Short mmCIF file of C-alpha atoms and ligand atoms in Angstrom, two decimals:
data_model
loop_
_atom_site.label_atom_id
_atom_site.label_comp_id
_atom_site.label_asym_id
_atom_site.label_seq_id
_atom_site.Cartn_x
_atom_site.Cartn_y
_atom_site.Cartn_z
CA UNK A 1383 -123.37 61.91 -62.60
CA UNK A 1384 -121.29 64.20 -64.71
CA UNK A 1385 -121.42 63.59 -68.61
CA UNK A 1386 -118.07 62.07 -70.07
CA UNK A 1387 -115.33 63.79 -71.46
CA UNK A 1388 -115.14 64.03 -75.18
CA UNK A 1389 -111.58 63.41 -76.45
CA UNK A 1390 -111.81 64.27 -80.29
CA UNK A 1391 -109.49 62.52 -82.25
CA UNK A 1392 -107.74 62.93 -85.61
CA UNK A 1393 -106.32 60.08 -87.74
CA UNK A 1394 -103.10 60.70 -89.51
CA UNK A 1395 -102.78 58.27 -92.36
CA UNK A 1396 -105.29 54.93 -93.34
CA UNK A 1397 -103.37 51.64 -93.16
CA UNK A 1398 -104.20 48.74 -91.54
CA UNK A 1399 -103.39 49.85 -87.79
CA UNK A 1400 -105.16 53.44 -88.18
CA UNK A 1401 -108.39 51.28 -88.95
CA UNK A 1402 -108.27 49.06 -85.86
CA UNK A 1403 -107.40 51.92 -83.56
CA UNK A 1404 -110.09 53.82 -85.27
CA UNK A 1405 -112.59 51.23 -84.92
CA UNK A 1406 -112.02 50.16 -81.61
CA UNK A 1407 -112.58 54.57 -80.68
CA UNK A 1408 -115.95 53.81 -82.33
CA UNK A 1409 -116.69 50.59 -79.53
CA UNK A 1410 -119.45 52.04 -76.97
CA UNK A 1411 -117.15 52.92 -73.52
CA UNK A 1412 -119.70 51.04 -71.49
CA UNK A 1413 -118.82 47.78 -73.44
CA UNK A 1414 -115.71 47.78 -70.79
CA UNK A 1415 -117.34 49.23 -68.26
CA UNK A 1416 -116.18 53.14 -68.83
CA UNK A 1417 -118.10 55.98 -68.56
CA UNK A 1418 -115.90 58.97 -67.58
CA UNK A 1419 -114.38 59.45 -71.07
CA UNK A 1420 -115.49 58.85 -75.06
CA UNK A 1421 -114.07 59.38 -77.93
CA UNK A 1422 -114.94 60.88 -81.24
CA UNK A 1423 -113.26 60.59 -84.57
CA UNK A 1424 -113.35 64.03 -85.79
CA UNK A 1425 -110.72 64.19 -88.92
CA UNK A 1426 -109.19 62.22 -91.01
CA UNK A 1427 -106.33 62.90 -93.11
CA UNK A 1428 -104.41 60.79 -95.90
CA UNK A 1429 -101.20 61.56 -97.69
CA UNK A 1430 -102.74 59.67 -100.68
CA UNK A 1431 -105.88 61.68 -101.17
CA UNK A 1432 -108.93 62.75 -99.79
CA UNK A 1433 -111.04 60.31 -101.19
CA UNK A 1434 -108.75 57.45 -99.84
CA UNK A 1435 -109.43 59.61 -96.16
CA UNK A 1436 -112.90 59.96 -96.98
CA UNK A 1437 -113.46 55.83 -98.00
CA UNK A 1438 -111.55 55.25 -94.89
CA UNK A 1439 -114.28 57.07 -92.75
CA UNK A 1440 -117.05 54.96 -94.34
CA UNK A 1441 -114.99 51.49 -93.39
CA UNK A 1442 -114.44 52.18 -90.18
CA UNK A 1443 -118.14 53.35 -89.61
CA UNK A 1444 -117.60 56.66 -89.29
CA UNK A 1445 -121.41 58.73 -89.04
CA UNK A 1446 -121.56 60.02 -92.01
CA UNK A 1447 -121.06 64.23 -92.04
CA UNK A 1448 -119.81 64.18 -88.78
CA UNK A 1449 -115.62 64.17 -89.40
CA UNK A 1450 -113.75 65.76 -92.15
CA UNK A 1451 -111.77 63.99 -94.71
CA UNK A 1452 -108.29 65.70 -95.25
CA UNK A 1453 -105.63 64.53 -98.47
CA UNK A 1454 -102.86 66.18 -96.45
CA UNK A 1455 -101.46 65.93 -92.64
CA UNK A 1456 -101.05 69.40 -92.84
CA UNK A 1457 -104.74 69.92 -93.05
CA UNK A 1458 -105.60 67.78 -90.61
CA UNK A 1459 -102.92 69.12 -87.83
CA UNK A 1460 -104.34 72.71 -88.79
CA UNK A 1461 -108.25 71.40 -87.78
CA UNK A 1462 -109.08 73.27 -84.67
CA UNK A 1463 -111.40 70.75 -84.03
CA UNK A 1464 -109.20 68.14 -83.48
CA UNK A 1465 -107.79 67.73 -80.06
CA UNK A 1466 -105.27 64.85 -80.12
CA UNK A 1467 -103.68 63.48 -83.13
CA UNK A 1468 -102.74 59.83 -83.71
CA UNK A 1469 -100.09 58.97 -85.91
CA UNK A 1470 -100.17 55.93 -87.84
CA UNK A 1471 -97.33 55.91 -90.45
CA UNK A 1472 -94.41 53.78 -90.69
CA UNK A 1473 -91.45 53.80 -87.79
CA UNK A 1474 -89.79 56.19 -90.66
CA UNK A 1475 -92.35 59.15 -90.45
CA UNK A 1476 -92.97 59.27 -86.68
CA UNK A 1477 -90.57 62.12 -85.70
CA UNK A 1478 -91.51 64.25 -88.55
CA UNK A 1479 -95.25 63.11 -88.27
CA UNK A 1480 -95.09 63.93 -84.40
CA UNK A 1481 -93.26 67.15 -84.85
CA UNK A 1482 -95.68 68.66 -87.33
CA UNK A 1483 -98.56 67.98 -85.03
CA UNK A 1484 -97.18 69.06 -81.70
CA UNK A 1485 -96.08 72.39 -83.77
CA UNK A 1486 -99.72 72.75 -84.41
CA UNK A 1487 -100.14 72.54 -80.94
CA UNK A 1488 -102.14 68.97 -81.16
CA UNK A 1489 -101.50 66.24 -78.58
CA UNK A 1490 -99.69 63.27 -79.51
CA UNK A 1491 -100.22 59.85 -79.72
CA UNK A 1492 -98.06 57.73 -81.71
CA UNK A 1493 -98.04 54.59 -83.13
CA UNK A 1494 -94.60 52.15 -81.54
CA UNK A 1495 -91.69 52.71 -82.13
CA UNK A 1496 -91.94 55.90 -80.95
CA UNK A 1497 -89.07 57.22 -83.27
CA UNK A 1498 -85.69 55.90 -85.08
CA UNK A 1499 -83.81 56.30 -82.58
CA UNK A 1500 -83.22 58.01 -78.73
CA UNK A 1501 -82.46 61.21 -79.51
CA UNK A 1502 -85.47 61.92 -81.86
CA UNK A 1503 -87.92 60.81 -78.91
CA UNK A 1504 -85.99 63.10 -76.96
CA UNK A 1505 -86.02 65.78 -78.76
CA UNK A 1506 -90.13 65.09 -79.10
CA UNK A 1507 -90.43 65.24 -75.67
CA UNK A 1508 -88.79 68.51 -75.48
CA UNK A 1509 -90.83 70.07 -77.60
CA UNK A 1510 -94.59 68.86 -75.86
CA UNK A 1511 -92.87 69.92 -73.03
CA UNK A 1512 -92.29 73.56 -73.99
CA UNK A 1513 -95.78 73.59 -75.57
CA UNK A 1514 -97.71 72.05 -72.78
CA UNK A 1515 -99.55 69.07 -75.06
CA UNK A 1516 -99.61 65.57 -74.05
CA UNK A 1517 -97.36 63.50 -75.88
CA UNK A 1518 -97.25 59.26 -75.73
CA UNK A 1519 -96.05 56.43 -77.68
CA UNK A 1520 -98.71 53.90 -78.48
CA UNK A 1521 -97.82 50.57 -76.36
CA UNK A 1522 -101.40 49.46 -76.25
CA UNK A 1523 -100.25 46.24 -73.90
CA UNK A 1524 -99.55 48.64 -71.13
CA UNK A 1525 -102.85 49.26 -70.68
CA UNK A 1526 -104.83 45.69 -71.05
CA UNK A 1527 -106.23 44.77 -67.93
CA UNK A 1528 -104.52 41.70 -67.91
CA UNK A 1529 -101.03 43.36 -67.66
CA UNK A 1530 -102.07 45.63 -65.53
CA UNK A 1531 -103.60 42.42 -63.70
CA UNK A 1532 -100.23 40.47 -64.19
CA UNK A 1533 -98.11 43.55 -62.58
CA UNK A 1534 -100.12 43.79 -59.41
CA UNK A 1535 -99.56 39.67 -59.17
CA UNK A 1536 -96.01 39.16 -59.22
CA UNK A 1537 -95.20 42.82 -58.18
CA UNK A 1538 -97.57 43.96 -55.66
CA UNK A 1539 -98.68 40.35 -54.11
CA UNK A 1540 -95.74 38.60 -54.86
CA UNK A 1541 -97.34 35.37 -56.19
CA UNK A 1542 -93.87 34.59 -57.89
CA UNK A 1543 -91.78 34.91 -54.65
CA UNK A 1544 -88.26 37.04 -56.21
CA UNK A 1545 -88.41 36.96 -59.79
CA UNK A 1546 -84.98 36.27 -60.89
CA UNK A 1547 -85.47 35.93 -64.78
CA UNK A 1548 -87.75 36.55 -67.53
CA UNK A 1549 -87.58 35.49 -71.21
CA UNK A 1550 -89.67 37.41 -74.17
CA UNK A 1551 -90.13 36.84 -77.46
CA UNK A 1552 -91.98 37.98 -80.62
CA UNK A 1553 -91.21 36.33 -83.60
CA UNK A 1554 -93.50 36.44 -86.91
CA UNK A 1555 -92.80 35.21 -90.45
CA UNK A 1556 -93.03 37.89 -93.43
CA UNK A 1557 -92.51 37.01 -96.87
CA UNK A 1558 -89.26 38.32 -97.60
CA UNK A 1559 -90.45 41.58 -99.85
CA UNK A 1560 -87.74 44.54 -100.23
CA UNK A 1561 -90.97 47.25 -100.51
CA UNK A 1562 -92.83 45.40 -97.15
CA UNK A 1563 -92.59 48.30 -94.47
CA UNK A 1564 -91.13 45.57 -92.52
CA UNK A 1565 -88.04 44.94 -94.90
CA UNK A 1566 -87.60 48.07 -96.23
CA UNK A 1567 -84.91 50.56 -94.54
CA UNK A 1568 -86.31 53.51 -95.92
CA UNK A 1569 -89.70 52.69 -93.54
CA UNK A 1570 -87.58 51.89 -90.45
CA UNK A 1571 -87.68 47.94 -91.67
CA UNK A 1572 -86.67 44.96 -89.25
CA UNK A 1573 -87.60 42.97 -86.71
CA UNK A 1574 -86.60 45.20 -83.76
CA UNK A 1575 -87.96 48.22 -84.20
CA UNK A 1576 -91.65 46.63 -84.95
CA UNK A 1577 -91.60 43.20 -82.83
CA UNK A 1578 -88.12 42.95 -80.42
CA UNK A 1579 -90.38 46.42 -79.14
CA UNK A 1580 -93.14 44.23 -77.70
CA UNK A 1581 -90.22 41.30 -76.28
CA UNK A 1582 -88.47 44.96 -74.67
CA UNK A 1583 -91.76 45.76 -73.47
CA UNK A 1584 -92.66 43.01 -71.35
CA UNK A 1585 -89.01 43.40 -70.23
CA UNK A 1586 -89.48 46.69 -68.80
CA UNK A 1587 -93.19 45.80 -67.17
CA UNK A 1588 -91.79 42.99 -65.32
CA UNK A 1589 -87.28 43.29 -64.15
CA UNK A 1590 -87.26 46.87 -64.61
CA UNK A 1591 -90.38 48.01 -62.97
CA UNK A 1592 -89.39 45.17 -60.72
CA UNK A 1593 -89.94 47.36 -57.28
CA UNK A 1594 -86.86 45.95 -56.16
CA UNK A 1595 -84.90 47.47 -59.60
CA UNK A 1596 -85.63 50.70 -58.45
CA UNK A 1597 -86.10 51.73 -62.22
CA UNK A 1598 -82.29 50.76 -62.71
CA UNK A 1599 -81.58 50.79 -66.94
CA UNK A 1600 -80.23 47.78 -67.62
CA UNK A 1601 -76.42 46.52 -69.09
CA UNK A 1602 -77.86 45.57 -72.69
CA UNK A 1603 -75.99 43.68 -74.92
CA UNK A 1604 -77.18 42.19 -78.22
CA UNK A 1605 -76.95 40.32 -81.35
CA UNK A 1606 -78.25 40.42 -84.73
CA UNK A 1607 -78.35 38.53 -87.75
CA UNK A 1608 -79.43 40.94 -91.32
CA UNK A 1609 -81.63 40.47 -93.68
CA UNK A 1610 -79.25 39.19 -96.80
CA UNK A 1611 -82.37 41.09 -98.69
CA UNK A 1612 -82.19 44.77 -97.50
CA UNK A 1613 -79.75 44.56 -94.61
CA UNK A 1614 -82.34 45.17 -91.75
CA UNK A 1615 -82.37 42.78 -88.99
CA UNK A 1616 -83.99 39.85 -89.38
CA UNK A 1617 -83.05 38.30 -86.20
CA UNK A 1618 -82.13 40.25 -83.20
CA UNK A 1619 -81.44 39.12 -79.37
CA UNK A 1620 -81.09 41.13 -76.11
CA UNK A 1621 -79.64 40.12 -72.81
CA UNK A 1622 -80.23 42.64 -70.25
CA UNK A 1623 -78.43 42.39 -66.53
CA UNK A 1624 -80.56 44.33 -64.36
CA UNK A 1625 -77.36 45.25 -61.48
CA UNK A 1626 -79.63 46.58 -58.74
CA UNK A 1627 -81.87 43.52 -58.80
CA UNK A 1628 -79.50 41.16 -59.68
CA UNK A 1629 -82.15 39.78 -62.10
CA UNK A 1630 -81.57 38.98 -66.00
CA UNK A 1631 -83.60 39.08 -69.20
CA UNK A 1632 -83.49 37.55 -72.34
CA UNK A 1633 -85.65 39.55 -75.17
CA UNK A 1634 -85.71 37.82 -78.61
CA UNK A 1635 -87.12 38.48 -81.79
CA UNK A 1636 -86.79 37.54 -85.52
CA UNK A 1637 -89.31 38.02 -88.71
CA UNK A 1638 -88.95 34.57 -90.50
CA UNK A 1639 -90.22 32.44 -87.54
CA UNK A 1640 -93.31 32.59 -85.23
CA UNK A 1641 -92.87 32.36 -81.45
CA UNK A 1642 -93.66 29.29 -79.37
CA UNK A 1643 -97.03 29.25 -77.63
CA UNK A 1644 -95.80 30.66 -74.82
CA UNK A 1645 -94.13 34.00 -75.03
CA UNK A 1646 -92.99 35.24 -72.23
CA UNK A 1647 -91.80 33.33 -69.06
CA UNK A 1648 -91.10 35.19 -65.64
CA UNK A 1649 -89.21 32.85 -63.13
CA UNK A 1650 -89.46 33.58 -59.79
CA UNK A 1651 -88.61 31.29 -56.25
CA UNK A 1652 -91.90 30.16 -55.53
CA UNK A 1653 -93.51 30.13 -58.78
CA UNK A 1654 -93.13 30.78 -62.89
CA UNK A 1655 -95.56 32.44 -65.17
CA UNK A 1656 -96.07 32.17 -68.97
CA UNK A 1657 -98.49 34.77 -70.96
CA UNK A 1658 -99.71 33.22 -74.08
CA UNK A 1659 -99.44 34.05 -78.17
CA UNK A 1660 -99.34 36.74 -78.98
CA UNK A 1661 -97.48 38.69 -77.03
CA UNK A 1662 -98.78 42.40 -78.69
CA UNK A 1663 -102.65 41.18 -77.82
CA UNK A 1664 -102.57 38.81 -74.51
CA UNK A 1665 -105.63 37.02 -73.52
CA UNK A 1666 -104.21 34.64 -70.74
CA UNK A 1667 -101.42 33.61 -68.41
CA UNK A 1668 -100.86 30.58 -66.49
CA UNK A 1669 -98.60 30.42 -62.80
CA UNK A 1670 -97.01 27.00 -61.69
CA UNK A 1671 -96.61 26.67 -58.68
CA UNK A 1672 -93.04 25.21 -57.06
CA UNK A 1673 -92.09 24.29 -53.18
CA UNK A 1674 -89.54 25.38 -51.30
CA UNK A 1675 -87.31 22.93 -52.73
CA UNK A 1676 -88.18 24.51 -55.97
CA UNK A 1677 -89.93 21.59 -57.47
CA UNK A 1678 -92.96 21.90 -59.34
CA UNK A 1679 -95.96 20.96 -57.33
CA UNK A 1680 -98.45 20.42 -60.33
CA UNK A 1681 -100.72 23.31 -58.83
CA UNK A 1682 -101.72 25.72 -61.72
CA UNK A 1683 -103.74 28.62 -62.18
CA UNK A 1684 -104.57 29.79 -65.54
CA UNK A 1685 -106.31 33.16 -66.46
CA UNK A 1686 -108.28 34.58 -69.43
CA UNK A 1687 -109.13 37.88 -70.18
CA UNK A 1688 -111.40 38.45 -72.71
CA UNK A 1689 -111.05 42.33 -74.81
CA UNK A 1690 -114.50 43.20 -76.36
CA UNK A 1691 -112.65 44.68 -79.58
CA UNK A 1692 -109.34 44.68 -81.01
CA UNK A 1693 -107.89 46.43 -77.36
CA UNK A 1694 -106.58 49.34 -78.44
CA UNK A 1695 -109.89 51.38 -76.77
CA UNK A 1696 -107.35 51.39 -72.99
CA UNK A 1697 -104.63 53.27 -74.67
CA UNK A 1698 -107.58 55.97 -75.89
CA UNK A 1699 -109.64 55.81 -72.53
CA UNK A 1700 -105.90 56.43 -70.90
CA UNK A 1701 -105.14 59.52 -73.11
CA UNK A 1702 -108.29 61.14 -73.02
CA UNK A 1703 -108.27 60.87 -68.97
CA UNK A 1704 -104.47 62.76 -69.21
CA UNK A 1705 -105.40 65.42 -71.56
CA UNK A 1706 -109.00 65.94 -69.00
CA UNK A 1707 -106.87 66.28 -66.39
CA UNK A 1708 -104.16 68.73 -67.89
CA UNK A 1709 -101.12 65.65 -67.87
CA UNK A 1710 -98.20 66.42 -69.95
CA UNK A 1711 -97.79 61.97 -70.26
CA UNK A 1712 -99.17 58.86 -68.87
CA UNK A 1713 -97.77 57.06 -65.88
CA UNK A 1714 -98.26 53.88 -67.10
CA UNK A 1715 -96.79 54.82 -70.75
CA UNK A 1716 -94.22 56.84 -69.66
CA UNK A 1717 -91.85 58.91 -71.66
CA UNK A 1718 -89.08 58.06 -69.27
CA UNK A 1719 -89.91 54.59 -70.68
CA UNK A 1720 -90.17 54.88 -73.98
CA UNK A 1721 -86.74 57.23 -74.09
CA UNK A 1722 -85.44 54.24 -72.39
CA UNK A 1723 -86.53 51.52 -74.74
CA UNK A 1724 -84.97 53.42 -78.03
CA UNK A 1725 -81.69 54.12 -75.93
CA UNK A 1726 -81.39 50.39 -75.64
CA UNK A 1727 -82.96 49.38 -79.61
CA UNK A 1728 -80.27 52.33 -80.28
CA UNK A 1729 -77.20 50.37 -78.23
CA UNK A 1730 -78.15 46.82 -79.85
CA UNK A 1731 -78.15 48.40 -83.69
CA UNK A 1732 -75.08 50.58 -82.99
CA UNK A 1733 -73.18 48.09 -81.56
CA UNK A 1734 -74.23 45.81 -84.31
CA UNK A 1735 -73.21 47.85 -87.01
CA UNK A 1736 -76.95 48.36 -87.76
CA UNK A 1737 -78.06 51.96 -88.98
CA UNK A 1738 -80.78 53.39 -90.86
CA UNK A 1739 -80.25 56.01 -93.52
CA UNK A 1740 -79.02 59.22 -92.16
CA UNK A 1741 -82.06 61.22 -93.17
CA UNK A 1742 -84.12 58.89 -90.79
CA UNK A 1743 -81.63 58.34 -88.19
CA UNK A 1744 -81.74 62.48 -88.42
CA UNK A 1745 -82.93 65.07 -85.70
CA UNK A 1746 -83.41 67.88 -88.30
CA UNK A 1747 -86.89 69.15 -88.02
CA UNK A 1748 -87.87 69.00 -91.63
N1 LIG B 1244 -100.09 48.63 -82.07
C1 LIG B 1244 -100.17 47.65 -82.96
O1 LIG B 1244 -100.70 46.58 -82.70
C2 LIG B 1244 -99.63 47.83 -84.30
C3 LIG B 1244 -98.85 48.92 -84.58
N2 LIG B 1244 -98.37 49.13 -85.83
C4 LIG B 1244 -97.55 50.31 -86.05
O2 LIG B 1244 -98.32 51.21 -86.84
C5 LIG B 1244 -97.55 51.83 -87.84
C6 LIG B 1244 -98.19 51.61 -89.20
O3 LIG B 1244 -98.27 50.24 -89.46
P1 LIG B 1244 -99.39 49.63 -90.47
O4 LIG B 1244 -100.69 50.27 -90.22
O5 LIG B 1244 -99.28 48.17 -90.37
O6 LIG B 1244 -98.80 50.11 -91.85
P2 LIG B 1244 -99.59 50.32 -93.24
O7 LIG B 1244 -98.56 50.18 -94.28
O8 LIG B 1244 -100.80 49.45 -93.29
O9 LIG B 1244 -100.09 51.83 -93.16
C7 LIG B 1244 -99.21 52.91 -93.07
C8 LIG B 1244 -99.91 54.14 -93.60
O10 LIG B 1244 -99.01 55.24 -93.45
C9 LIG B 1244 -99.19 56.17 -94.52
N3 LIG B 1244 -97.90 56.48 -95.13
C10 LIG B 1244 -97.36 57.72 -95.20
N4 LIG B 1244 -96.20 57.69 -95.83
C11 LIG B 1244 -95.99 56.41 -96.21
C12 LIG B 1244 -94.95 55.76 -96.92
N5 LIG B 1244 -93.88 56.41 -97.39
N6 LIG B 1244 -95.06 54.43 -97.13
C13 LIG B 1244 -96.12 53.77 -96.65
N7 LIG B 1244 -97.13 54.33 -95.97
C14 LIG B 1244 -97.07 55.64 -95.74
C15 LIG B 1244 -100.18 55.55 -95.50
O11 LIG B 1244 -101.43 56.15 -95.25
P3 LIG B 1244 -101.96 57.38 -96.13
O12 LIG B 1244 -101.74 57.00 -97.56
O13 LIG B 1244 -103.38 57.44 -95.79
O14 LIG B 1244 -101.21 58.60 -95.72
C16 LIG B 1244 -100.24 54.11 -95.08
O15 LIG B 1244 -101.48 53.54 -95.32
C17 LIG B 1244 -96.15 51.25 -87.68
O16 LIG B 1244 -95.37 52.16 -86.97
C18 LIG B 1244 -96.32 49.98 -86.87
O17 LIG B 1244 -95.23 49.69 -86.01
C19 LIG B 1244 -98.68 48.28 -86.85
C20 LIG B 1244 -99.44 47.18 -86.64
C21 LIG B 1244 -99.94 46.82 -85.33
O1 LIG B 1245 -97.37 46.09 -83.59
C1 LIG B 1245 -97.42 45.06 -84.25
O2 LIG B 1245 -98.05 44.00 -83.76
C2 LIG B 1245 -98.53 42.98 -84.60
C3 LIG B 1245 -97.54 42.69 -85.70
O3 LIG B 1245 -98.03 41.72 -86.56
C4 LIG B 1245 -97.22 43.96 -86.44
O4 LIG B 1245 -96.28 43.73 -87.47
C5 LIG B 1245 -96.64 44.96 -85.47
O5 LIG B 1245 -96.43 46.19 -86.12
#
């Protein structure tokens, strides 16, 4: 047997989500049953300092003398030991985090949203693309078994019959704070950009990659109630038409108010499915099953899925295989997607009067 591939990986800033992803790098492949790839942390870098980089190293378990500990991202893009870079700022620095690695001729892997707004993730695409480095946004559900599980079910077998409609939602309180990343405008604040993502997400994994939607975009329109606060959204809704399917979707989010136990529903003519909170880590699904009269028949079938870890190891295993094999993106993370998903987060804030600060909504490379 060949001896995995090593996929070494530098952390670009130390806040709550770089330590998950960072820990779950450090969980032993073989715990979910991998053994072509691994991962190693080999640099971390901090804006702060390099003693908050280095105390981050020690937290997540890091072996000591084994990664360096960098107090700028400059340093760490510049580390030609570092292979792949993942970017854990707020939605506010991922363009000009992105940029500076790719520059350095890292690959990318960025923390969701992938940018502001369309046109920056366009423009980052167009620029791994010239310099040959794998580039992805972060949507760590794409890759839990259980979606990937859930897709083959109502896609592939058809356990649904035609699915005709599917509702999302993420919804989460915060304590109103103007300086809370998820309030503030100046970090890309609001419930869209941070939870609607995840209610788009399961969206586009179940009416657009709907076989028979022939990757159609959808007719998007939305709503959205602000933040009386800071002016971001605090409550936004999407109804997408998918025309070539004739299907529709509801996606709903809001940050004062957490979700009902079920999150998302997909409705199809012989039977419905619900995945269970939370919709950003799922660990189960239930299917009901209906006759032909399209009455419930009481038949159910509920599924678990347990993740040894916090789940973001897939997302890792999934880049590592793509930069082994020489891919410029991920199938299952696609670009396409992603470029999609901002275009229609772009349509429900423009159309809702709903901008960010020039300098972020910005494609200046700064
Ligand atoms: N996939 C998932 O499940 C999750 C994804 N996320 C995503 O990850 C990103 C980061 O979120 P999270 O870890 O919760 O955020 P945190 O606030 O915990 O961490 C963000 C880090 O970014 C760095 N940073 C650089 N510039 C700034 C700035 N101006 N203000 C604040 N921080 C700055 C800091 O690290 P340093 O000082 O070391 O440079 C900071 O610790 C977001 O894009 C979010 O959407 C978040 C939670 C879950
Ligand atoms: O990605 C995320 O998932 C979990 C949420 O609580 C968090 O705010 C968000 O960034």
């Amino acid at each position: 047997m060949s001896s995995p591939y090593e996929c070494k990986w530098g952390i670009l800033a130390t806040g709550w989500i770089a330590e998950m992803f960072s820990k779950d790098l450090l969980v032993a492949p073989s715990s979910r049953s991998v053994s072509d790839v691994k991962h190693t942390i080999t640099a971390v870098a901090s804006s702060t300092s390099a003693s908050r980089a280095s105390e981050f190293l020690t937290k997540v378990g890091v072996p000591a003398n084994t990664a360096a500990a960098y107090g700028s991202y400059e340093e760490l893009v510049a580390d030609p030991n570092v292979s792949i870079i993942y970017v854990a700022t707020p939605h506010s620095h991922h363009y000009e985090n992105c940029l500076l690695a790719l520059n350095a001729g890292k690959h990318v892997c960025c923390e969701k949203p992938f940018t502001i707004n369309a046109a920056q993730a366009e423009h980052l695409v167009e620029v791994a693309r010239q310099k040959k480095l794998f580039l992805m946004e972060a949507v760590w559900i794409r890759f839990f078994p259980l979606v990937i599980e859930l897709q083959r079910l109502i896609h592939e077998e058809k356990v649904l019959g035609e699915i005709r409609r599917v509702f999302s939602d993420f919804g989460n309180p915060f304590k109103p704070d103007p300086k809370h990343r998820l309030y503030n405008p100046e970090l890309g604040g609001g419930a869209l950009l941070d939870l609607g993502i995840y209610a788009l997400t399961w969206q586009m994994l179940t009416l657009y990659q709907d076989p028979k939607n022939k990757a159609t975009a959808p007719d998007v329109k939305g709503s959205i109630i602000k933040s009386d606060l800071t002016g971001v959204d605090e409550f936004t809704t999407i109804l997408l038409n998918f025309p070539t399917a004739r299907t529709q979707g509801v996606a709903t989010t809001n940050m004062t108010i957490r979700s009902s136990p079920h999150v998302v529903l997909i409705q199809g003519t012989k039977a419905d499915l619900t995945v269970d909170w939370p919709p950003y880590r799922p660990e189960s699904f239930t299917i009901r099953e209906k006759d032909d009269d399209g009455k419930w028949t009481g038949k159910e079938d509920t599924r678990k899925y347990e993740i040894p870890g916090h789940g973001m190891f897939w997302e890792a295993d999934a880049c590592a295989r793509a930069i082994r094999d020489g891919k410029s993106e991920e199938e299952r993370c696609s670009l396409k997607e992603s470029i999609l998903t901002m275009k229609i987060m772009d349509k429900v804030r423009y159309d809702n009067d709903f901008r960010y600060p020039d300098h972020l909504e910005s494609t200046s490379s700064k």
